[in-house]
PDB file of C-alpha atoms and ligand atoms in Angstrom:
ATOM      1  CA  MET W   1     -19.253   7.746 -15.516  1.00 37.00           C
ATOM      2  CA  LYS W   2     -21.562  10.042 -17.325  1.00 42.00           C
ATOM      3  CA  LYS W   3     -22.730   8.888 -20.699  1.00 46.00           C
ATOM      4  CA  ILE W   4     -24.845  10.237 -23.460  1.00 49.00           C
ATOM      5  CA  TYR W   5     -25.937   7.614 -25.846  1.00 49.00           C
ATOM      6  CA  CYS W   6     -26.602   8.796 -29.326  1.00 58.00           C
ATOM      7  CA  PHE W   7     -28.310   6.574 -31.773  1.00 50.00           C
ATOM      8  CA  THR W   8     -26.193   4.780 -34.201  1.00 42.00           C
ATOM      9  CA  LEU W   9     -26.833   6.617 -37.391  1.00 44.00           C
ATOM     10  CA  LEU W  10     -29.548   5.439 -39.678  1.00 46.00           C
ATOM     11  CA  PHE W  11     -28.828   5.110 -43.336  1.00 45.00           C
ATOM     12  CA  LEU W  12     -32.038   4.736 -45.102  1.00 45.00           C
ATOM     13  CA  LEU W  13     -32.726   5.625 -48.625  1.00 42.00           C
ATOM     14  CA  SER W  14     -35.862   7.585 -48.195  1.00 43.00           C
ATOM     15  CA  ILE W  15     -37.532   7.930 -51.516  1.00 39.00           C
ATOM     16  CA  ASN W  16     -40.971   9.420 -50.926  1.00 47.00           C
ATOM     17  CA  PHE W  17     -39.887  10.068 -47.407  1.00 50.00           C
ATOM     18  CA  SER W  18     -42.930  12.151 -46.551  1.00 50.00           C
ATOM     19  CA  LEU W  19     -45.107   9.077 -47.027  1.00 47.00           C
ATOM     20  CA  GLN W  20     -42.966   7.182 -44.563  1.00 49.00           C
ATOM     21  CA  ALA W  21     -42.558   9.917 -42.036  1.00 51.00           C
ATOM     22  CA  GLN W  22     -45.225   8.726 -39.668  1.00 60.00           C
ATOM     23  CA  LYS W  23     -44.224   5.106 -39.921  1.00 68.00           C
ATOM     24  CA  GLU W  24     -41.816   3.367 -37.637  1.00 73.00           C
ATOM     25  CA  LEU W  25     -38.457   2.643 -39.171  1.00 76.00           C
ATOM     26  CA  ASP W  26     -36.607  -0.613 -38.628  1.00 71.00           C
ATOM     27  CA  ASP W  27     -34.437  -0.856 -35.536  1.00 77.00           C
ATOM     28  CA  GLU W  28     -36.060   2.042 -33.684  1.00 86.00           C
ATOM     29  CA  VAL W  29     -34.953   2.329 -30.110  1.00 90.00           C
ATOM     30  CA  GLY W  30     -37.439   2.103 -27.217  1.00 93.00           C
ATOM     31  CA  GLU W  31     -41.218   2.162 -27.248  1.00 94.00           C
ATOM     32  CA  THR W  32     -42.762   4.745 -29.585  1.00 95.00           C
ATOM     33  CA  ILE W  33     -44.890   7.448 -27.971  1.00 95.00           C
ATOM     34  CA  GLY W  34     -45.539   9.258 -31.224  1.00 96.00           C
ATOM     35  CA  ILE W  35     -44.201  10.074 -34.667  1.00 97.00           C
ATOM     36  CA  TRP W  36     -44.930  13.252 -36.579  1.00 97.00           C
ATOM     37  CA  THR W  37     -44.013  14.716 -39.928  1.00 97.00           C
ATOM     38  CA  ILE W  38     -42.208  18.045 -39.699  1.00 97.00           C
ATOM     39  CA  ASN W  39     -42.643  20.508 -42.524  1.00 97.00           C
ATOM     40  CA  ASN W  40     -40.600  23.712 -42.591  1.00 97.00           C
ATOM     41  CA  GLY W  41     -40.229  23.616 -38.803  1.00 97.00           C
ATOM     42  CA  GLY W  42     -43.914  22.936 -38.148  1.00 98.00           C
ATOM     43  CA  LEU W  43     -45.339  19.750 -36.631  1.00 98.00           C
ATOM     44  CA  ILE W  44     -48.082  18.171 -38.743  1.00 97.00           C
ATOM     45  CA  THR W  45     -50.744  16.620 -36.528  1.00 96.00           C
ATOM     46  CA  ASN W  46     -52.056  13.138 -37.327  1.00 96.00           C
ATOM     47  CA  ASN W  47     -54.813  10.820 -36.148  1.00 95.00           C
ATOM     48  CA  LYS W  48     -52.560   8.166 -34.737  1.00 95.00           C
ATOM     49  CA  TYR W  49     -50.752   9.779 -31.821  1.00 96.00           C
ATOM     50  CA  ASN W  50     -51.307  12.243 -28.974  1.00 96.00           C
ATOM     51  CA  ASN W  51     -50.760  15.501 -30.843  1.00 97.00           C
ATOM     52  CA  LYS W  52     -50.876  17.579 -27.658  1.00 97.00           C
ATOM     53  CA  GLU W  53     -47.918  15.639 -26.252  1.00 96.00           C
ATOM     54  CA  GLY W  54     -46.048  15.909 -29.542  1.00 97.00           C
ATOM     55  CA  LYS W  55     -46.627  19.654 -29.799  1.00 98.00           C
ATOM     56  CA  LYS W  56     -45.567  20.218 -26.191  1.00 97.00           C
ATOM     57  CA  TYR W  57     -42.149  18.695 -26.854  1.00 97.00           C
ATOM     58  CA  TRP W  58     -41.792  20.145 -30.332  1.00 98.00           C
ATOM     59  CA  ASP W  59     -42.609  23.644 -29.064  1.00 98.00           C
ATOM     60  CA  TYR W  60     -40.045  23.269 -26.288  1.00 97.00           C
ATOM     61  CA  LEU W  61     -37.396  22.140 -28.743  1.00 97.00           C
ATOM     62  CA  MET W  62     -38.160  24.978 -31.140  1.00 98.00           C
ATOM     63  CA  SER W  63     -38.108  27.473 -28.261  1.00 97.00           C
ATOM     64  CA  VAL W  64     -34.526  26.527 -27.377  1.00 98.00           C
ATOM     65  CA  LEU W  65     -32.868  25.721 -30.709  1.00 98.00           C
ATOM     66  CA  PRO W  66     -32.266  28.082 -33.648  1.00 98.00           C
ATOM     67  CA  HIS W  67     -34.720  27.371 -36.460  1.00 98.00           C
ATOM     68  CA  GLU W  68     -32.713  27.759 -39.651  1.00 97.00           C
ATOM     69  CA  LEU W  69     -31.242  24.244 -39.899  1.00 98.00           C
ATOM     70  CA  ILE W  70     -34.292  22.569 -38.401  1.00 98.00           C
ATOM     71  CA  ASN W  71     -36.625  24.259 -40.915  1.00 98.00           C
ATOM     72  CA  LYS W  72     -34.333  23.216 -43.736  1.00 98.00           C
ATOM     73  CA  TYR W  73     -33.545  19.614 -42.838  1.00 98.00           C
ATOM     74  CA  VAL W  74     -35.814  18.093 -40.215  1.00 97.00           C
ATOM     75  CA  VAL W  75     -38.733  16.083 -41.648  1.00 97.00           C
ATOM     76  CA  ARG W  76     -39.620  13.766 -38.774  1.00 97.00           C
ATOM     77  CA  PHE W  77     -40.041  13.931 -35.002  1.00 97.00           C
ATOM     78  CA  ARG W  78     -40.341  10.882 -32.764  1.00 97.00           C
ATOM     79  CA  LEU W  79     -40.990  10.618 -29.052  1.00 97.00           C
ATOM     80  CA  TYR W  80     -40.213   7.303 -27.399  1.00 95.00           C
ATOM     81  CA  THR W  81     -39.104   5.864 -24.127  1.00 95.00           C
ATOM     82  CA  ASP W  82     -36.674   3.191 -23.020  1.00 91.00           C
ATOM     83  CA  GLY W  83     -36.882   4.345 -19.386  1.00 88.00           C
ATOM     84  CA  ILE W  84     -34.507   6.713 -17.650  1.00 91.00           C
ATOM     85  CA  GLN W  85     -30.984   6.907 -19.196  1.00 86.00           C
ATOM     86  CA  ASP W  86     -29.837   4.489 -21.924  1.00 84.00           C
ATOM     87  CA  ASP W  87     -30.773   6.247 -25.170  1.00 85.00           C
ATOM     88  CA  LEU W  88     -31.613   9.867 -24.378  1.00 90.00           C
ATOM     89  CA  GLY W  89     -32.324  11.028 -27.893  1.00 91.00           C
ATOM     90  CA  GLY W  90     -30.804  11.773 -31.247  1.00 92.00           C
ATOM     91  CA  PHE W  91     -30.680  13.896 -34.371  1.00 93.00           C
ATOM     92  CA  ASN W  92     -29.996  11.599 -37.297  1.00 93.00           C
ATOM     93  CA  SER W  93     -29.661  11.827 -41.033  1.00 94.00           C
ATOM     94  CA  LEU W  94     -32.290   9.717 -42.773  1.00 94.00           C
ATOM     95  CA  SER W  95     -30.928   9.817 -46.279  1.00 92.00           C
ATOM     96  CA  GLU W  96     -27.607   9.435 -48.003  1.00 93.00           C
ATOM     97  CA  SER W  97     -27.921  13.020 -49.216  1.00 95.00           C
ATOM     98  CA  ASN W  98     -28.094  14.182 -45.547  1.00 96.00           C
ATOM     99  CA  LYS W  99     -30.958  16.476 -46.540  1.00 96.00           C
ATOM    100  CA  GLU W 100     -33.603  14.733 -44.427  1.00 96.00           C
ATOM    101  CA  TRP W 101     -33.197  14.411 -40.690  1.00 97.00           C
ATOM    102  CA  THR W 102     -35.148  12.965 -37.806  1.00 96.00           C
ATOM    103  CA  ILE W 103     -35.179  14.218 -34.223  1.00 95.00           C
ATOM    104  CA  GLU W 104     -35.991  11.760 -31.441  1.00 96.00           C
ATOM    105  CA  PHE W 105     -36.282  12.172 -27.692  1.00 95.00           C
ATOM    106  CA  ASP W 106     -36.898   9.889 -24.756  1.00 96.00           C
ATOM    107  CA  ILE W 107     -39.645  11.520 -22.703  1.00 95.00           C
ATOM    108  CA  ALA W 108     -38.415   9.770 -19.535  1.00 94.00           C
ATOM    109  CA  ASP W 109     -35.182  11.745 -19.849  1.00 95.00           C
ATOM    110  CA  MET W 110     -36.942  14.978 -20.801  1.00 95.00           C
ATOM    111  CA  ASP W 111     -39.827  15.376 -18.388  1.00 95.00           C
ATOM    112  CA  LEU W 112     -40.397  19.110 -18.779  1.00 95.00           C
ATOM    113  CA  LYS W 113     -42.091  19.305 -15.364  1.00 95.00           C
ATOM    114  CA  ASN W 114     -39.101  17.887 -13.500  1.00 96.00           C
ATOM    115  CA  GLU W 115     -37.327  20.785 -11.771  1.00 95.00           C
ATOM    116  CA  ASN W 116     -34.305  18.899 -10.478  1.00 96.00           C
ATOM    117  CA  PRO W 117     -31.299  20.973 -11.677  1.00 95.00           C
ATOM    118  CA  ASP W 118     -29.167  17.892 -12.460  1.00 94.00           C
ATOM    119  CA  TYR W 119     -31.985  16.422 -14.525  1.00 94.00           C
ATOM    120  CA  ILE W 120     -32.513  19.684 -16.448  1.00 96.00           C
ATOM    121  CA  GLU W 121     -28.751  19.974 -16.934  1.00 95.00           C
ATOM    122  CA  ASP W 122     -28.721  16.506 -18.500  1.00 94.00           C
ATOM    123  CA  TYR W 123     -31.495  17.018 -21.033  1.00 95.00           C
ATOM    124  CA  GLN W 124     -30.255  20.472 -21.987  1.00 97.00           C
ATOM    125  CA  HIS W 125     -26.880  18.854 -22.622  1.00 96.00           C
ATOM    126  CA  THR W 126     -28.488  16.182 -24.804  1.00 95.00           C
ATOM    127  CA  LEU W 127     -30.460  18.748 -26.790  1.00 96.00           C
ATOM    128  CA  ILE W 128     -27.428  20.941 -27.508  1.00 97.00           C
ATOM    129  CA  HIS W 129     -25.181  17.943 -28.212  1.00 97.00           C
ATOM    130  CA  GLU W 130     -27.629  16.489 -30.726  1.00 96.00           C
ATOM    131  CA  PHE W 131     -28.055  19.852 -32.434  1.00 97.00           C
ATOM    132  CA  GLY W 132     -24.256  19.767 -32.849  1.00 98.00           C
ATOM    133  CA  HIS W 133     -24.665  16.727 -35.101  1.00 97.00           C
ATOM    134  CA  LEU W 134     -27.130  18.587 -37.322  1.00 97.00           C
ATOM    135  CA  ILE W 135     -24.721  21.546 -37.497  1.00 98.00           C
ATOM    136  CA  SER W 136     -21.764  19.383 -38.503  1.00 97.00           C
ATOM    137  CA  LEU W 137     -23.233  16.552 -40.577  1.00 97.00           C
ATOM    138  CA  ASN W 138     -25.959  18.162 -42.719  1.00 97.00           C
ATOM    139  CA  ALA W 139     -25.869  18.267 -46.525  1.00 96.00           C
ATOM    140  CA  SER W 140     -23.974  21.577 -46.645  1.00 97.00           C
ATOM    141  CA  GLN W 141     -21.138  20.061 -44.596  1.00 97.00           C
ATOM    142  CA  MET W 142     -20.780  16.521 -45.922  1.00 95.00           C
ATOM    143  CA  GLN W 143     -20.057  15.092 -49.359  1.00 95.00           C
ATOM    144  CA  PRO W 144     -21.829  11.731 -49.723  1.00 93.00           C
ATOM    145  CA  THR W 145     -19.601   8.940 -51.018  1.00 94.00           C
ATOM    146  CA  GLU W 146     -19.574   5.266 -51.877  1.00 93.00           C
ATOM    147  CA  ASP W 147     -16.141   4.919 -50.262  1.00 93.00           C
ATOM    148  CA  GLU W 148     -16.046   2.429 -47.416  1.00 91.00           C
ATOM    149  CA  TYR W 149     -12.557   3.358 -46.329  1.00 89.00           C
ATOM    150  CA  GLN W 150     -11.108   6.800 -46.018  1.00 90.00           C
ATOM    151  CA  ASP W 151      -9.157   8.142 -48.974  1.00 90.00           C
ATOM    152  CA  ASP W 152      -6.897  10.637 -47.192  1.00 89.00           C
ATOM    153  CA  SER W 153      -6.759  12.896 -50.239  1.00 91.00           C
ATOM    154  CA  LYS W 154     -10.515  13.488 -49.864  1.00 92.00           C
ATOM    155  CA  GLY W 155     -10.322  14.448 -46.182  1.00 90.00           C
ATOM    156  CA  TYR W 156     -12.019  12.988 -43.149  1.00 92.00           C
ATOM    157  CA  LEU W 157     -14.639  10.282 -43.774  1.00 92.00           C
ATOM    158  CA  THR W 158     -17.708  10.193 -41.514  1.00 92.00           C
ATOM    159  CA  SER W 159     -20.705   7.886 -41.772  1.00 90.00           C
ATOM    160  CA  GLU W 160     -22.422  10.724 -43.675  1.00 91.00           C
ATOM    161  CA  GLY W 161     -19.596  11.176 -46.165  1.00 94.00           C
ATOM    162  CA  TYR W 162     -16.422  13.227 -46.481  1.00 95.00           C
ATOM    163  CA  ALA W 163     -16.143  16.448 -44.492  1.00 96.00           C
ATOM    164  CA  ILE W 164     -16.248  19.114 -47.213  1.00 95.00           C
ATOM    165  CA  LYS W 165     -13.100  21.245 -47.333  1.00 96.00           C
ATOM    166  CA  GLY W 166     -13.687  24.275 -45.126  1.00 97.00           C
ATOM    167  CA  SER W 167     -16.608  22.647 -43.277  1.00 98.00           C
ATOM    168  CA  TYR W 168     -16.751  22.800 -39.483  1.00 98.00           C
ATOM    169  CA  MET W 169     -15.695  19.159 -39.198  1.00 97.00           C
ATOM    170  CA  ASP W 170     -12.853  19.571 -41.703  1.00 97.00           C
ATOM    171  CA  LYS W 171     -11.459  22.469 -39.676  1.00 98.00           C
ATOM    172  CA  TYR W 172     -11.999  20.637 -36.394  1.00 98.00           C
ATOM    173  CA  ILE W 173     -10.191  17.515 -37.585  1.00 97.00           C
ATOM    174  CA  LYS W 174      -7.310  19.573 -38.950  1.00 96.00           C
ATOM    175  CA  ALA W 175      -7.038  21.456 -35.662  1.00 98.00           C
ATOM    176  CA  PHE W 176      -7.356  18.579 -33.216  1.00 98.00           C
ATOM    177  CA  TRP W 177      -7.136  15.136 -34.788  1.00 96.00           C
ATOM    178  CA  GLY W 178      -3.631  14.736 -36.108  1.00 93.00           C
ATOM    179  CA  ASP W 179      -2.641  11.536 -37.892  1.00 92.00           C
ATOM    180  CA  ASP W 180      -1.215   9.907 -34.761  1.00 94.00           C
ATOM    181  CA  ILE W 181      -4.255  10.285 -32.529  1.00 95.00           C
ATOM    182  CA  LEU W 182      -6.624   9.465 -35.392  1.00 93.00           C
ATOM    183  CA  PHE W 183      -4.665   6.297 -36.129  1.00 93.00           C
ATOM    184  CA  GLU W 184      -4.685   5.293 -32.460  1.00 96.00           C
ATOM    185  CA  TRP W 185      -8.426   5.935 -32.173  1.00 96.00           C
ATOM    186  CA  ASP W 186      -9.134   4.121 -35.458  1.00 93.00           C
ATOM    187  CA  LYS W 187      -7.471   0.975 -34.176  1.00 95.00           C
ATOM    188  CA  ILE W 188      -9.664   1.019 -31.071  1.00 96.00           C
ATOM    189  CA  ALA W 189     -12.841   1.767 -33.034  1.00 94.00           C
ATOM    190  CA  ALA W 190     -12.189  -1.296 -35.196  1.00 93.00           C
ATOM    191  CA  ILE W 191     -12.210  -3.710 -32.225  1.00 95.00           C
ATOM    192  CA  LYS W 192     -15.123  -6.094 -32.716  1.00 95.00           C
ATOM    193  CA  ASN W 193     -15.480  -7.195 -29.088  1.00 96.00           C
ATOM    194  CA  GLU W 194     -17.617  -4.447 -27.521  1.00 95.00           C
ATOM    195  CA  ASN W 195     -16.363  -4.870 -23.935  1.00 96.00           C
ATOM    196  CA  LYS W 196     -12.795  -4.760 -25.100  1.00 96.00           C
ATOM    197  CA  ARG W 197     -13.474  -1.707 -27.281  1.00 96.00           C
ATOM    198  CA  VAL W 198     -15.094   0.154 -24.390  1.00 95.00           C
ATOM    199  CA  ARG W 199     -12.191  -0.706 -22.072  1.00 96.00           C
ATOM    200  CA  LYS W 200      -9.611   0.456 -24.606  1.00 96.00           C
ATOM    201  CA  LEU W 201     -11.594   3.622 -25.238  1.00 95.00           C
ATOM    202  CA  GLN W 202     -11.628   4.355 -21.509  1.00 95.00           C
ATOM    203  CA  ASN W 203      -7.856   3.982 -21.385  1.00 96.00           C
ATOM    204  CA  PHE W 204      -7.637   6.252 -24.417  1.00 97.00           C
ATOM    205  CA  TYR W 205      -9.649   8.859 -22.511  1.00 96.00           C
ATOM    206  CA  TYR W 206      -7.421   8.592 -19.428  1.00 95.00           C
ATOM    207  CA  GLU W 207      -4.374   8.954 -21.644  1.00 95.00           C
ATOM    208  CA  TYR W 208      -5.751  12.084 -23.299  1.00 95.00           C
ATOM    209  CA  ASP W 209      -8.062  13.519 -20.643  1.00 91.00           C
ATOM    210  CA  ASN W 210      -6.567  16.979 -21.209  1.00 94.00           C
ATOM    211  CA  GLU W 211      -7.779  16.830 -24.792  1.00 97.00           C
ATOM    212  CA  PHE W 212     -11.369  15.626 -24.399  1.00 97.00           C
ATOM    213  CA  VAL W 213     -14.181  17.484 -22.655  1.00 97.00           C
ATOM    214  CA  SER W 214     -15.810  14.192 -21.632  1.00 96.00           C
ATOM    215  CA  ASP W 215     -15.217  10.471 -21.912  1.00 94.00           C
ATOM    216  CA  TYR W 216     -18.031  10.260 -24.456  1.00 95.00           C
ATOM    217  CA  ALA W 217     -16.120  12.668 -26.699  1.00 97.00           C
ATOM    218  CA  CYS W 218     -13.622   9.828 -27.310  1.00 96.00           C
ATOM    219  CA  GLU W 219     -16.343   7.768 -28.939  1.00 96.00           C
ATOM    220  CA  SER W 220     -15.502   9.334 -32.323  1.00 96.00           C
ATOM    221  CA  PRO W 221     -14.362  12.651 -33.831  1.00 96.00           C
ATOM    222  CA  GLU W 222     -18.050  13.357 -34.594  1.00 97.00           C
ATOM    223  CA  GLU W 223     -19.000  12.876 -30.940  1.00 97.00           C
ATOM    224  CA  ASP W 224     -15.955  14.879 -29.898  1.00 98.00           C
ATOM    225  CA  PHE W 225     -17.217  17.734 -32.071  1.00 98.00           C
ATOM    226  CA  ALA W 226     -20.739  17.530 -30.619  1.00 98.00           C
ATOM    227  CA  GLU W 227     -19.439  17.443 -27.041  1.00 98.00           C
ATOM    228  CA  SER W 228     -17.025  20.372 -27.516  1.00 98.00           C
ATOM    229  CA  TRP W 229     -19.841  22.334 -29.167  1.00 98.00           C
ATOM    230  CA  THR W 230     -22.051  21.610 -26.135  1.00 98.00           C
ATOM    231  CA  PHE W 231     -19.457  22.983 -23.712  1.00 98.00           C
ATOM    232  CA  PHE W 232     -18.970  25.973 -26.023  1.00 98.00           C
ATOM    233  CA  VAL W 233     -22.649  26.792 -25.574  1.00 98.00           C
ATOM    234  CA  LEU W 234     -22.738  26.092 -21.845  1.00 97.00           C
ATOM    235  CA  CYS W 235     -19.385  27.486 -20.679  1.00 97.00           C
ATOM    236  CA  ASP W 236     -17.604  30.832 -20.649  1.00 95.00           C
ATOM    237  CA  ILE W 237     -13.974  30.200 -21.454  1.00 93.00           C
ATOM    238  CA  SER W 238     -11.829  33.072 -22.663  1.00 87.00           C
ATOM    239  CA  GLU W 239      -8.295  31.901 -21.946  1.00 93.00           C
ATOM    240  CA  PRO W 240      -7.919  28.206 -22.696  1.00 95.00           C
ATOM    241  CA  LYS W 241      -5.493  26.322 -20.446  1.00 95.00           C
ATOM    242  CA  ASN W 242      -5.383  23.016 -22.313  1.00 96.00           C
ATOM    243  CA  ILE W 243      -6.442  21.328 -25.531  1.00 97.00           C
ATOM    244  CA  LYS W 244      -9.951  20.520 -24.371  1.00 96.00           C
ATOM    245  CA  GLU W 245     -10.514  24.216 -23.701  1.00 97.00           C
ATOM    246  CA  ASP W 246      -9.016  25.004 -27.111  1.00 98.00           C
ATOM    247  CA  LYS W 247     -11.689  22.705 -28.523  1.00 98.00           C
ATOM    248  CA  VAL W 248     -14.390  24.627 -26.674  1.00 98.00           C
ATOM    249  CA  ILE W 249     -13.264  28.034 -27.947  1.00 97.00           C
ATOM    250  CA  PHE W 250     -12.700  26.657 -31.483  1.00 98.00           C
ATOM    251  CA  PHE W 251     -16.325  27.545 -32.250  1.00 98.00           C
ATOM    252  CA  HIS W 252     -15.825  31.276 -31.557  1.00 97.00           C
ATOM    253  CA  GLN W 253     -14.312  31.693 -35.036  1.00 97.00           C
ATOM    254  CA  PHE W 254     -17.723  31.126 -36.645  1.00 98.00           C
ATOM    255  CA  PRO W 255     -20.034  34.155 -36.199  1.00 98.00           C
ATOM    256  CA  GLU W 256     -23.151  32.070 -37.012  1.00 98.00           C
ATOM    257  CA  LEU W 257     -22.296  29.566 -34.262  1.00 98.00           C
ATOM    258  CA  VAL W 258     -21.667  32.402 -31.803  1.00 98.00           C
ATOM    259  CA  GLU W 259     -25.179  33.615 -32.689  1.00 98.00           C
ATOM    260  CA  TYR W 260     -26.621  30.128 -32.138  1.00 98.00           C
ATOM    261  CA  ARG W 261     -24.872  30.009 -28.768  1.00 98.00           C
ATOM    262  CA  LYS W 262     -26.359  33.367 -27.755  1.00 98.00           C
ATOM    263  CA  LYS W 263     -29.851  32.336 -28.841  1.00 98.00           C
ATOM    264  CA  ILE W 264     -29.714  28.964 -27.066  1.00 98.00           C
ATOM    265  CA  ARG W 265     -28.300  30.430 -23.845  1.00 98.00           C
ATOM    266  CA  SER W 266     -31.082  33.025 -23.731  1.00 97.00           C
ATOM    267  CA  LYS W 267     -33.682  30.227 -23.811  1.00 97.00           C
ATOM    268  CA  LEU W 268     -32.184  27.648 -21.465  1.00 97.00           C
ATOM    269  CA  LYS W 269     -33.886  27.027 -18.142  1.00 95.00           C
ATOM    270  CA  MET W 270     -30.519  27.286 -16.421  1.00 95.00           C
ATOM    271  CA  ILE W 271     -26.877  27.827 -17.300  1.00 95.00           C
ATOM    272  CA  PRO W 272     -24.695  25.581 -15.166  1.00 94.00           C
ATOM    273  CA  ASN W 273     -21.713  26.950 -13.245  1.00 92.00           C
ATOM    274  CA  ASN W 274     -18.211  25.652 -13.927  1.00 92.00           C
ATOM    275  CA  TYR W 275     -19.753  23.019 -16.123  1.00 95.00           C
ATOM    276  CA  LEU W 276     -16.585  21.737 -17.769  1.00 95.00           C
ATOM    277  CA  GLU W 277     -14.732  21.458 -14.447  1.00 92.00           C
ATOM    278  CA  ARG W 278     -17.656  19.729 -12.792  1.00 92.00           C
ATOM    279  CA  TYR W 279     -18.803  17.502 -15.612  1.00 92.00           C
ATOM    280  CA  MET W 280     -16.701  14.385 -15.366  1.00 83.00           C
ATOM    281  CA  ALA W 281     -16.690  14.558 -11.566  1.00 77.00           C
ATOM    282  CA  LYS W 282     -20.494  14.674 -11.512  1.00 70.00           C
ATOM    283  CA  GLU W 283     -21.187  10.979 -11.720  1.00 59.00           C
TER     284      GLU W 283
HETATM  285 ZN1  LIG E   1     -23.868  12.299 -30.365  1.00 91.10          ZN
END
């Protein structure tokens, strides 16, 4: 089964974040290759790490992804490795306000010299998927809250806060996560025993495989959003045949996301064929 492992989200109050930006945070995954401060989309070199390596990856990332949200929110860039697979990378909110974000990538999973099409397909997928989290969970989309449990009158509660009415996530939840499926998923997500949770989640995927673009999309509504967004960028679907294809074309209603899609597609090394059909059969 194919898996993309996103980081669990970090919730750090980052007062004077710029002072901390080059430091390692607690619970970082893998071995650090380098950490850089990002200011208005530019990488600030430092004396501690290999700036050439950092710039190489940062330039690649900025060549593929639209700049607007990155310039506005991203303050930190980290390269690391935990070997091939496991954690591939992540875009994560660093503050409760969701105004400061970090981008992290595992260089073993993003060797820019590797020309194997499957390998390129995988890291392009990761990059687009992670950008989907920045699109959907940034400060303009989420209302921070102290609530630990969802108050239904306030909408859908993510780790970053409530999906603001009219936000991408709010519309996505209203379109695709009715009370029944959300309740069923919630019960599984609450299972403490990890093996049991994973098994139940797999069964959930098999039960609803017409509704989810990948098994990882069942991980949470937020991951579902990021996965559907990824297939929106990578696939051409005009007449949806099932709910998962409805999820892919959901993004066409937002002109700015259609623009992002166009920009990203023009910069990708390759656009896979029949990606959605092939994806779950691939591994
Ligand atoms: Zn993710």
